[in-house]
């Protein structure tokens, strides 16, 4: 039967009246390189196919039971007879086989994959452009110089350029953008965080909405286990932790609350991190989970550290084992660096990585400075050096698909030199036969990562802050410049608020004609 041209929509109805579909293509020069869409079309309509040995049918579908290959007329007859006499169960199996084979072959699916590949290639190229600028800044004068390309600097630069319409030069002494949130593919092709695990979490819809201009998100809820007494148990301490560690059968929140109340140590005036913990969970849990970890992380006993540090991980009486309880918890779908690359991809922004403030080439001038580096460095440490805690990161790729059950395992035992091990694939959702991990070793010397929340350091910071407030043409913003132990979302919020104030000032200066005169 030759039915002539038919609409796609009618194909299933026609196919339903037949047992086998035929592809008797001649094998000659004009069919040597064809890839007949007829094969998947027949398969999609639920029929087995007998075809001549067309190259793409052989290589793409020849391995399937629902596809038979025949060299001549006799071969076709034999294959058809065999297919027609097959039982219903075989037909069902062919259809399942066809569905599996065709699942990733729709035009929309293929177009979507190509688009994603192009997007990711463009982002990679943009990152490369930003990380290694071919030449220095084109213009020598910039309205604003931003020192530091982390969250604080990049948000400020984006707002000042796109929101206030001013030209911005962003510099960073590291050879990349994104500050501590920088991620990249390591030699094994695994997306890793160079400066330890960064998990985005916030309660602010506005902050999430702002960052969503530059990234899509991957839903991710962070879970941490702690290695204690030879077991991996949930951290922050929750009801499961208590039951596993002490062999208890606490079934309700009230029972867990009563248990914690029975072991808690009354502290009249909670001042230190030790006070916070023992008042909540008592001495034994303090020793097991907090004492060693904090002494390693901060180089001092929890009794010498502000209460706010350990208060970041309060114990729970329920079985919620998420590390954070914020409303929004997610990871940038293409990673942090890609998000920063889009944020800085603004015609009024020029980026120079590998350039410290002290080594800026001669002749570069600006009207206003945004400083996101350490505040004491800006003032030449004239009031003394502010203390910061540093970390050494040991990155390793392991020859297995998964190294640990969750993204982060904490090691509170003081005998273990590192504090935690991170396995990135849990955070990023990447699939690969290998996996990459990072061990964090706290250190006194090195890059400044953590401002130290104690009274002496805060007192010194306050004196620097007074100097900063007197600098009319310099804005201090970020974790190092405002000396605060802030998370990423808090820094984004701080930078957005700082920009709003700066923009309002510029607008009122424009109205009154009282523009600030460059200090440099
Ligand atoms: P940074 O990211 O430190 O950026 C400052 C930049 O300024 C740096 O790139 C630096 O090279 C540059 N710079 C400094 N001085 C100069 C100079 N003189 N000249 C040129 N450039 C200079 N937050 C979360 O929300 N979730 C997490 O899971 C999380 N995990 C963390 C894990 C670790 C190990 C650490 C250390 C921090 C973590 N944070 C996390 C906090 C987060 O890293 C910070 O909130 C955020 O990076 C602060 O951004 P920033 O721009 O203020 O500082
Ligand atoms: N902490 C601890 N044991 C843990 C986890 C945290 O003692 O298993 C203490 C430690 O002092 C740490 C602080 O709680 O510095 C805050 O923990 P968080 O995970 O917020 O630290 P960050 O991710 O900022 O390094």
Coordinates of C-alpha atoms and ligand atoms in Angstrom, one line a residue:
X1 CA 0.0 0.0 0.0
X2 CA 1.3 3.5 -0.8
X3 CA -0.9 6.0 1.0
X4 CA 0.8 9.2 -0.2
X5 CA 1.7 12.1 2.1
X6 CA -0.1 12.1 5.5
X7 CA -0.2 14.4 8.4
X8 CA 2.0 13.5 11.5
X9 CA -1.1 13.6 13.7
X10 CA -2.7 10.8 11.6
X11 CA 0.3 8.5 11.8
X12 CA -0.6 6.6 15.0
X13 CA -4.1 5.9 13.5
X14 CA -2.5 4.4 10.3
X15 CA 0.2 2.6 12.3
X16 CA -2.4 1.0 14.5
X17 CA -3.6 -1.1 11.6
X18 CA -0.2 -2.7 10.9
X19 CA 2.1 -5.2 12.6
X20 CA 5.5 -4.2 11.1
X21 CA 6.9 -1.0 9.5
X22 CA 9.4 -1.3 6.6
X23 CA 12.3 0.8 5.6
X24 CA 13.4 -0.7 2.3
X25 CA 15.9 2.0 1.5
X26 CA 18.2 1.4 -1.5
X27 CA 21.8 1.4 -0.5
X28 CA 23.6 3.8 -2.9
X29 CA 25.6 7.1 -2.9
X30 CA 22.5 9.2 -2.1
X31 CA 21.6 7.1 1.0
X32 CA 25.1 6.6 2.2
X33 CA 25.0 9.5 4.7
X34 CA 21.3 9.8 5.5
X35 CA 20.0 9.5 9.0
X36 CA 16.3 8.5 8.5
X37 CA 13.9 10.1 11.0
X38 CA 11.5 7.4 9.9
X39 CA 13.2 5.0 12.3
X40 CA 12.2 6.9 15.5
X41 CA 8.9 7.9 13.9
X42 CA 7.9 4.2 13.4
X43 CA 9.3 3.3 16.9
X44 CA 7.3 6.2 18.4
X45 CA 4.1 4.9 16.9
X46 CA 4.8 1.5 18.6
X47 CA 5.8 -0.7 15.6
X48 CA 8.9 -2.9 15.1
X49 CA 10.9 -2.0 12.0
X50 CA 12.6 -4.0 9.3
X51 CA 15.2 -1.9 7.5
X52 CA 18.0 -2.3 5.0
X53 CA 21.6 -1.8 6.3
X54 CA 21.5 2.1 6.3
X55 CA 24.5 3.2 8.2
X56 CA 22.8 5.4 10.8
X57 CA 20.0 2.8 11.4
X58 CA 22.7 0.1 12.0
X59 CA 24.8 2.3 14.4
X60 CA 21.9 4.1 16.2
X61 CA 19.2 1.5 16.5
X62 CA 20.7 -1.8 15.3
X63 CA 21.2 -3.1 18.8
X64 CA 17.4 -2.9 19.7
X65 CA 15.2 -6.0 19.6
X66 CA 12.4 -3.9 17.9
X67 CA 14.7 -3.2 14.9
X68 CA 15.6 -5.9 12.4
X69 CA 18.2 -5.5 9.6
X70 CA 17.8 -7.3 6.3
X71 CA 20.0 -7.4 3.3
X72 CA 17.5 -8.6 0.6
X73 CA 13.9 -9.5 -0.1
X74 CA 14.2 -12.9 1.5
X75 CA 15.7 -11.3 4.6
X76 CA 12.8 -8.9 4.8
X77 CA 10.2 -11.7 4.5
X78 CA 12.0 -13.8 7.2
X79 CA 12.3 -10.8 9.6
X80 CA 8.6 -9.9 9.0
X81 CA 7.4 -13.4 9.7
X82 CA 9.5 -13.6 12.8
X83 CA 8.1 -10.3 14.1
X84 CA 4.5 -11.0 13.2
X85 CA 4.6 -14.4 15.1
X86 CA 6.0 -12.8 18.2
X87 CA 3.8 -13.0 21.3
X88 CA 2.1 -9.9 22.9
X89 CA 4.7 -9.9 25.7
X90 CA 7.4 -9.3 23.1
X91 CA 5.5 -6.4 21.6
X92 CA 5.1 -4.8 25.0
X93 CA 8.9 -5.2 25.6
X94 CA 9.7 -3.6 22.2
X95 CA 7.5 -0.6 23.1
X96 CA 9.2 -0.2 26.4
X97 CA 12.6 -0.5 24.7
X98 CA 11.5 2.2 22.1
X99 CA 10.3 4.6 24.8
X100 CA 13.7 4.3 26.7
X101 CA 15.7 4.8 23.5
X102 CA 13.6 7.8 22.3
X103 CA 13.3 9.5 25.7
X104 CA 16.3 11.9 25.1
X105 CA 15.8 12.3 21.3
X106 CA 12.9 14.9 21.0
X107 CA 13.7 18.0 19.0
X108 CA 12.9 20.2 22.0
X109 CA 15.2 18.2 24.2
X110 CA 18.1 18.3 21.8
X111 CA 17.6 22.0 21.1
X112 CA 17.5 22.6 24.9
X113 CA 20.7 20.7 25.4
X114 CA 22.4 22.7 22.6
X115 CA 21.2 26.0 24.0
X116 CA 22.6 25.0 27.5
X117 CA 26.0 24.1 25.9
X118 CA 26.1 27.4 24.1
X119 CA 25.2 29.3 27.2
X120 CA 27.8 27.6 29.3
X121 CA 30.4 28.1 26.6
X122 CA 29.6 31.8 26.5
X123 CA 29.8 32.1 30.3
X124 CA 33.1 30.2 30.3
X125 CA 34.5 32.6 27.7
X126 CA 33.2 35.6 29.7
X127 CA 34.8 34.2 32.9
X128 CA 38.1 33.8 31.0
X129 CA 37.8 37.4 29.7
X130 CA 37.2 38.7 33.1
X131 CA 39.9 36.6 34.8
X132 CA 42.6 37.5 32.3
X133 CA 41.9 40.9 30.7
X134 CA 43.8 41.1 27.4
X135 CA 44.7 44.7 28.1
X136 CA 44.4 47.1 31.0
X137 CA 41.5 49.4 31.5
X138 CA 40.6 51.4 28.4
X139 CA 39.7 54.7 30.1
X140 CA 42.3 55.9 32.7
X141 CA 39.7 57.9 34.6
X142 CA 36.8 56.1 36.3
X143 CA 34.0 57.6 38.3
X144 CA 34.5 54.9 40.9
X145 CA 37.2 52.4 41.7
X146 CA 36.1 49.3 43.5
X147 CA 38.7 47.3 45.4
X148 CA 37.7 43.6 45.6
X149 CA 35.6 41.5 43.2
X150 CA 33.8 39.5 45.9
X151 CA 30.1 39.8 46.8
X152 CA 30.5 43.3 48.3
X153 CA 32.6 44.7 45.4
X154 CA 30.7 43.1 42.6
X155 CA 27.2 44.1 43.9
X156 CA 28.5 47.7 44.4
X157 CA 30.0 47.8 40.9
X158 CA 26.9 46.4 39.3
X159 CA 24.6 48.9 41.1
X160 CA 26.8 51.9 40.5
X161 CA 27.2 51.1 36.8
X162 CA 23.7 49.9 36.0
X163 CA 21.8 51.8 38.7
X164 CA 23.7 55.1 39.0
X165 CA 25.1 55.1 35.4
X166 CA 28.7 55.7 36.4
X167 CA 31.9 54.1 35.1
X168 CA 33.5 51.6 37.4
X169 CA 36.9 50.0 37.5
X170 CA 36.9 46.8 39.6
X171 CA 40.3 45.4 40.8
X172 CA 41.1 42.3 42.7
X173 CA 44.6 41.1 43.8
X174 CA 43.5 37.5 43.2
X175 CA 43.6 36.3 39.6
X176 CA 39.9 35.8 39.5
X177 CA 36.5 37.4 40.3
X178 CA 34.0 36.2 42.9
X179 CA 36.1 36.6 46.1
X180 CA 35.8 33.8 48.5
X181 CA 32.8 32.4 46.7
X182 CA 35.0 31.6 43.6
X183 CA 34.3 28.2 42.1
X184 CA 36.0 26.4 39.1
X185 CA 36.3 23.1 37.4
X186 CA 39.3 21.2 38.7
X187 CA 41.5 18.9 36.7
X188 CA 39.0 16.1 37.0
X189 CA 36.3 18.3 35.7
X190 CA 34.5 18.6 39.1
X191 CA 33.1 22.0 40.1
X192 CA 34.9 22.9 43.3
X193 CA 35.0 25.9 45.7
X194 CA 38.5 27.1 46.0
X195 CA 38.0 28.7 49.4
X196 CA 35.8 26.1 51.0
X197 CA 32.1 25.3 50.8
X198 CA 29.7 28.2 50.1
X199 CA 26.0 27.4 50.5
X200 CA 23.5 30.1 49.7
X201 CA 20.7 30.6 52.2
X202 CA 18.6 33.6 53.1
X203 CA 15.3 34.8 54.5
X204 CA 15.2 37.8 52.2
X205 CA 13.1 37.5 49.1
X206 CA 14.6 40.9 47.9
X207 CA 18.2 39.6 48.1
X208 CA 17.2 36.4 46.3
X209 CA 15.4 38.4 43.7
X210 CA 18.4 40.7 43.1
X211 CA 20.8 37.7 42.6
X212 CA 18.2 35.9 40.4
X213 CA 18.9 38.6 37.8
X214 CA 22.3 36.9 37.3
X215 CA 21.6 33.2 37.8
X216 CA 19.1 30.4 37.9
X217 CA 19.1 28.3 41.0
X218 CA 19.4 24.7 42.0
X219 CA 17.3 23.8 45.1
X220 CA 19.7 22.5 47.7
X221 CA 19.3 22.0 51.5
X222 CA 22.5 21.6 53.3
X223 CA 23.1 18.7 55.7
X224 CA 26.1 18.2 57.9
X225 CA 27.2 15.1 59.9
X226 CA 29.7 15.2 62.7
X227 CA 32.1 12.4 63.5
X228 CA 31.6 11.8 67.2
X229 CA 32.4 8.7 69.3
X230 CA 33.0 6.7 66.1
X231 CA 29.6 7.6 64.6
X232 CA 28.3 10.1 62.0
X233 CA 25.5 12.0 63.7
X234 CA 23.5 15.1 62.6
X235 CA 24.9 18.5 63.4
X236 CA 23.4 20.9 64.6
X237 CA 22.5 18.6 67.5
X238 CA 18.9 17.4 67.1
X239 CA 16.7 14.7 68.6
X240 CA 18.2 12.0 66.3
X241 CA 21.7 13.1 67.5
X242 CA 20.7 12.6 71.1
X243 CA 19.0 9.3 70.5
X244 CA 21.9 7.9 68.5
X245 CA 24.7 9.1 70.8
X246 CA 23.1 8.1 74.1
X247 CA 20.9 5.2 73.0
X248 CA 17.8 7.2 74.1
X249 CA 14.3 6.8 72.8
X250 CA 13.2 10.5 72.8
X251 CA 10.0 10.5 70.8
X252 CA 8.7 14.0 71.0
X253 CA 10.0 17.6 71.2
X254 CA 8.8 17.8 74.8
X255 CA 10.9 14.7 75.7
X256 CA 14.0 16.1 74.0
X257 CA 13.5 19.5 75.7
X258 CA 13.2 17.8 79.0
X259 CA 16.3 15.8 78.4
X260 CA 18.3 18.9 77.4
X261 CA 17.0 20.8 80.4
X262 CA 18.2 17.9 82.6
X263 CA 21.8 18.2 81.3
X264 CA 22.0 22.0 80.7
X265 CA 24.2 24.0 83.0
X266 CA 22.6 27.2 84.3
X267 CA 24.6 30.3 83.3
X268 CA 23.3 33.6 84.7
X269 CA 24.9 35.9 82.2
X270 CA 25.7 34.4 78.8
X271 CA 28.7 36.1 77.3
X272 CA 31.0 33.6 75.6
X273 CA 30.5 30.7 73.1
X274 CA 31.1 28.3 75.9
X275 CA 28.3 29.8 78.0
X276 CA 25.9 29.6 75.0
X277 CA 26.5 25.9 74.5
X278 CA 26.6 24.6 78.0
X279 CA 23.5 26.6 78.9
X280 CA 21.7 24.8 76.1
X281 CA 23.1 21.3 76.0
X282 CA 25.4 20.8 79.0
X283 CA 29.0 19.8 79.4
X284 CA 29.2 16.5 77.6
X285 CA 27.7 17.6 74.3
X286 CA 29.8 20.8 74.6
X287 CA 32.9 18.7 74.9
X288 CA 31.9 16.3 72.1
X289 CA 30.7 18.8 69.4
X290 CA 32.0 22.3 70.2
X291 CA 35.1 22.4 72.4
X292 CA 37.6 20.8 70.0
X293 CA 36.1 22.2 66.8
X294 CA 36.1 25.7 68.1
X295 CA 39.6 25.5 69.6
X296 CA 40.8 24.3 66.2
X297 CA 38.8 26.8 64.1
X298 CA 39.6 29.9 66.1
X299 CA 42.9 29.0 67.9
X300 CA 41.2 30.0 71.3
X301 CA 39.0 28.3 73.8
X302 CA 35.2 28.9 73.3
X303 CA 35.3 30.6 76.7
X304 CA 37.4 33.4 75.0
X305 CA 35.0 33.9 72.0
X306 CA 31.9 36.0 71.8
X307 CA 28.6 34.1 72.3
X308 CA 27.5 34.9 68.7
X309 CA 30.0 32.4 67.2
X310 CA 28.5 29.2 68.6
X311 CA 25.0 30.7 68.5
X312 CA 25.2 30.2 64.7
X313 CA 24.4 26.5 65.3
X314 CA 21.8 26.2 68.0
X315 CA 20.6 22.7 69.1
X316 CA 17.1 21.5 68.2
X317 CA 14.6 19.3 69.8
X318 CA 13.0 18.2 66.6
X319 CA 14.5 15.9 63.9
X320 CA 15.1 18.6 61.3
X321 CA 18.6 17.7 60.1
X322 CA 19.1 20.7 57.8
X323 CA 22.1 22.9 58.7
X324 CA 20.2 26.1 57.9
X325 CA 16.5 26.8 58.5
X326 CA 16.2 29.9 56.2
X327 CA 13.2 30.2 53.8
X328 CA 15.4 30.1 50.7
X329 CA 18.2 27.6 50.3
X330 CA 19.8 27.0 46.9
X331 CA 22.9 27.0 44.8
X332 CA 23.6 29.1 41.6
X333 CA 22.8 26.6 38.8
X334 CA 26.0 27.3 36.9
X335 CA 28.1 28.1 39.9
X336 CA 29.1 31.3 41.7
X337 CA 31.8 32.5 39.3
X338 CA 29.3 32.3 36.4
X339 CA 26.9 34.4 38.4
X340 CA 29.6 37.0 39.1
X341 CA 30.6 37.0 35.5
X342 CA 27.0 38.0 34.5
X343 CA 26.9 40.6 37.3
X344 CA 30.0 42.3 36.0
X345 CA 29.1 42.0 32.4
X346 CA 28.1 45.6 32.1
X347 CA 29.5 48.1 29.5
X348 CA 30.4 50.6 32.2
X349 CA 32.4 48.1 34.2
X350 CA 36.0 47.3 33.6
X351 CA 37.6 44.4 35.6
X352 CA 41.3 44.0 36.3
X353 CA 42.1 40.8 38.2
X354 CA 45.6 40.1 39.5
X355 CA 45.9 43.7 40.5
X356 CA 46.3 44.8 44.2
X357 CA 45.4 48.4 45.2
X358 CA 49.0 49.0 46.0
X359 CA 50.1 47.9 42.5
X360 CA 47.6 49.9 40.4
X361 CA 49.3 51.2 37.3
X362 CA 50.2 54.9 37.3
X363 CA 47.7 57.3 35.7
X364 CA 44.5 55.5 36.8
X365 CA 42.3 58.0 38.6
X366 CA 38.8 58.0 40.2
X367 CA 36.4 60.2 42.0
X368 CA 35.1 57.8 44.6
X369 CA 36.6 54.6 46.1
X370 CA 34.7 51.6 47.3
X371 CA 37.0 49.5 49.6
X372 CA 36.1 45.8 50.4
X373 CA 39.5 44.7 51.6
X374 CA 40.6 44.6 55.3
X375 CA 39.8 48.0 56.9
X376 CA 43.2 48.1 58.8
X377 CA 45.1 47.5 55.5
X378 CA 43.5 50.6 54.0
X379 CA 44.8 52.7 56.9
X380 CA 48.3 51.2 56.7
X381 CA 47.6 49.3 60.1
X382 CA 48.3 52.7 61.8
X383 CA 46.2 51.7 64.9
X384 CA 47.6 48.1 65.0
X385 CA 46.8 44.9 63.1
X386 CA 43.2 43.6 63.4
X387 CA 43.2 39.8 64.0
X388 CA 41.8 37.5 61.4
X389 CA 41.5 33.8 61.4
X390 CA 42.8 32.0 58.2
X391 CA 42.4 28.6 56.7
X392 CA 44.5 26.3 54.5
X393 CA 42.5 24.3 52.0
X394 CA 43.7 20.8 50.9
X395 CA 41.9 19.8 47.7
X396 CA 41.9 16.2 46.5
X397 CA 40.2 14.1 43.8
X398 CA 39.3 10.6 44.8
X399 CA 38.8 7.6 42.4
X400 CA 35.2 6.9 43.5
X401 CA 31.8 8.3 42.7
X402 CA 30.9 9.3 46.3
X403 CA 33.2 9.8 49.3
X404 CA 30.8 10.6 52.1
X405 CA 27.0 10.6 52.6
X406 CA 26.5 14.3 52.8
X407 CA 28.3 17.5 51.5
X408 CA 30.1 18.2 54.8
X409 CA 31.4 16.0 57.6
X410 CA 32.6 17.9 60.7
X411 CA 35.5 16.5 62.8
X412 CA 35.2 18.1 66.3
X413 CA 37.9 15.8 67.7
X414 CA 41.0 18.0 68.5
X415 CA 43.3 15.1 67.5
X416 CA 42.2 15.4 63.9
X417 CA 44.0 18.4 62.4
X418 CA 41.2 19.6 60.1
X419 CA 37.8 20.8 61.0
X420 CA 35.7 19.5 58.1
X421 CA 35.7 17.7 54.8
X422 CA 33.5 18.9 52.0
X423 CA 32.4 16.8 49.0
X424 CA 31.2 19.2 46.3
X425 CA 29.0 17.0 44.1
X426 CA 26.4 17.0 46.8
X427 CA 26.2 20.8 46.6
X428 CA 26.3 21.1 42.8
X429 CA 24.4 18.0 41.8
X430 CA 27.2 17.1 39.3
X431 CA 27.4 13.5 38.1
X432 CA 30.9 12.1 37.4
X433 CA 32.8 8.8 38.0
X434 CA 35.3 10.7 40.3
X435 CA 34.7 13.0 43.2
X436 CA 36.6 16.0 44.7
X437 CA 36.9 16.9 48.4
X438 CA 38.5 19.7 50.5
X439 CA 39.9 19.4 54.0
X440 CA 40.0 22.7 56.0
X441 CA 42.9 23.3 58.3
X442 CA 42.5 26.5 60.4
X443 CA 45.6 28.7 60.6
X444 CA 46.8 31.9 62.3
X445 CA 48.6 33.1 59.2
X446 CA 47.3 33.4 55.6
X447 CA 44.5 35.2 53.8
X448 CA 42.1 36.9 56.2
X449 CA 38.9 34.9 56.2
X450 CA 37.2 35.4 59.6
X451 CA 37.1 38.6 61.6
X452 CA 37.5 37.6 65.2
X453 CA 34.4 38.4 67.3
X454 CA 35.9 39.3 70.7
X455 CA 36.0 42.5 72.7
X456 CA 39.6 43.5 72.1
X457 CA 39.2 43.1 68.3
X458 CA 35.9 45.0 68.3
X459 CA 37.4 47.9 70.2
X460 CA 40.2 48.2 67.7
X461 CA 37.7 48.0 64.8
X462 CA 35.6 50.8 66.3
X463 CA 38.7 53.1 66.2
X464 CA 39.3 52.2 62.5
X465 CA 35.6 52.7 61.8
X466 CA 35.8 56.2 63.2
X467 CA 38.7 56.9 60.7
X468 CA 36.6 55.4 57.9
X469 CA 33.6 57.6 58.7
X470 CA 35.8 60.7 58.2
X471 CA 36.7 59.6 54.6
X472 CA 34.2 61.4 52.5
X473 CA 35.2 59.9 49.2
X474 CA 35.7 56.3 50.4
X475 CA 32.9 53.8 51.1
X476 CA 33.8 50.7 53.2
X477 CA 31.6 47.7 52.6
X478 CA 32.0 43.9 53.0
X479 CA 33.1 41.3 55.5
X480 CA 36.7 42.6 55.8
X481 CA 36.0 46.3 55.5
X482 CA 33.3 46.3 58.1
X483 CA 34.9 43.6 60.2
X484 CA 31.8 41.5 60.6
X485 CA 31.3 37.7 60.4
X486 CA 28.6 38.0 57.7
X487 CA 27.2 35.4 55.4
X488 CA 27.0 36.0 51.7
X489 CA 23.3 37.1 51.7
X490 CA 24.1 39.6 54.5
X491 CA 26.9 41.0 52.5
X492 CA 24.6 41.4 49.4
X493 CA 22.1 43.2 51.6
X494 CA 24.7 45.4 53.1
X495 CA 26.1 46.3 49.6
X496 CA 22.6 47.1 48.3
X497 CA 21.8 49.3 51.2
X498 CA 25.2 51.0 51.0
X499 CA 24.7 51.7 47.2
X500 CA 21.2 53.2 47.9
X501 CA 22.7 55.7 50.3
X502 CA 25.6 56.5 48.0
X503 CA 23.2 56.9 45.0
X504 CA 20.9 59.2 47.1
X505 CA 23.9 61.3 48.0
X506 CA 25.0 61.6 44.4
X507 CA 21.5 62.6 43.3
X508 CA 21.3 65.3 45.9
X509 CA 24.8 66.5 45.0
X510 CA 23.7 66.7 41.4
X511 CA 20.7 68.8 42.4
X512 CA 22.6 71.2 44.6
X513 CA 25.7 71.2 42.3
X514 CA 27.9 70.3 45.3
X515 CA 29.8 67.4 43.8
X516 CA 32.7 66.0 45.9
X517 CA 36.2 66.8 44.7
X518 CA 38.5 63.8 44.0
X519 CA 40.8 63.1 46.9
X520 CA 43.3 61.2 44.9
Ligands
LIG1 P1 35.5 38.6 49.9 O1 34.7 37.5 49.3 O2 36.6 38.2 50.9 O3 36.1 39.5 48.8 C1 37.0 40.5 49.1 C2 37.9 40.6 47.9 O4 38.8 41.7 48.0 C3 38.8 39.4 47.8 O5 38.7 38.7 46.5 C4 40.3 40.0 47.9 O6 41.2 39.3 47.1 C5 40.1 41.4 47.5 N1 41.1 42.3 48.1 C6 41.4 42.5 49.4 N2 42.3 43.4 49.5 C7 42.6 43.8 48.3 C8 43.5 44.8 47.8 N3 44.3 45.5 48.6 N4 43.6 45.0 46.5 C9 42.8 44.3 45.6 N5 41.9 43.4 46.1 C10 41.8 43.1 47.4 N6 28.7 32.5 53.6 C11 27.5 32.0 53.3 O7 26.5 32.7 53.1 N7 27.3 30.6 53.2 C12 28.4 29.8 53.3 O8 28.3 28.5 53.2 C13 29.7 30.3 53.6 N8 30.7 29.5 53.7 C14 32.0 30.1 54.0 C15 33.1 29.3 54.1 C16 34.3 29.8 54.3 C17 35.5 28.9 54.4 C18 34.5 31.2 54.4 C19 35.8 31.8 54.7 C20 33.4 32.0 54.3 C21 32.1 31.5 54.1 N9 31.0 32.3 53.9 C22 29.8 31.8 53.7 C23 31.1 33.8 54.0 C24 31.3 34.4 52.7 O9 32.5 34.0 52.1 C25 31.4 35.9 52.8 O10 30.2 36.4 53.4 C26 31.6 36.7 51.5 O11 32.5 36.1 50.7 C27 32.0 38.1 51.8 O12 32.1 38.8 50.6 P2 33.1 40.1 50.6 O13 33.0 40.6 49.2 O14 32.8 41.0 51.7 O15 34.6 39.5 50.8
LIG2 N1 31.0 24.8 65.7 C1 31.5 23.8 66.4 N2 31.3 22.5 66.0 C2 30.7 22.2 64.8 C3 30.2 23.3 64.0 C4 30.4 24.6 64.5 O1 32.1 24.0 67.5 O2 30.6 21.0 64.5 C5 31.2 26.2 66.1 C6 32.5 26.8 65.7 O3 33.0 27.6 66.7 C7 32.2 27.5 64.4 C8 30.8 28.1 64.8 O4 30.2 27.1 65.6 O5 33.2 28.4 64.1 C9 30.0 28.5 63.7 O6 29.8 27.4 62.8 P1 29.5 27.6 61.2 O7 29.3 26.3 60.6 O8 28.5 28.7 61.1 O9 30.9 28.2 60.7 P2 31.4 28.7 59.3 O10 30.7 27.9 58.3 O11 31.1 30.2 59.3 O12 32.9 28.4 59.3

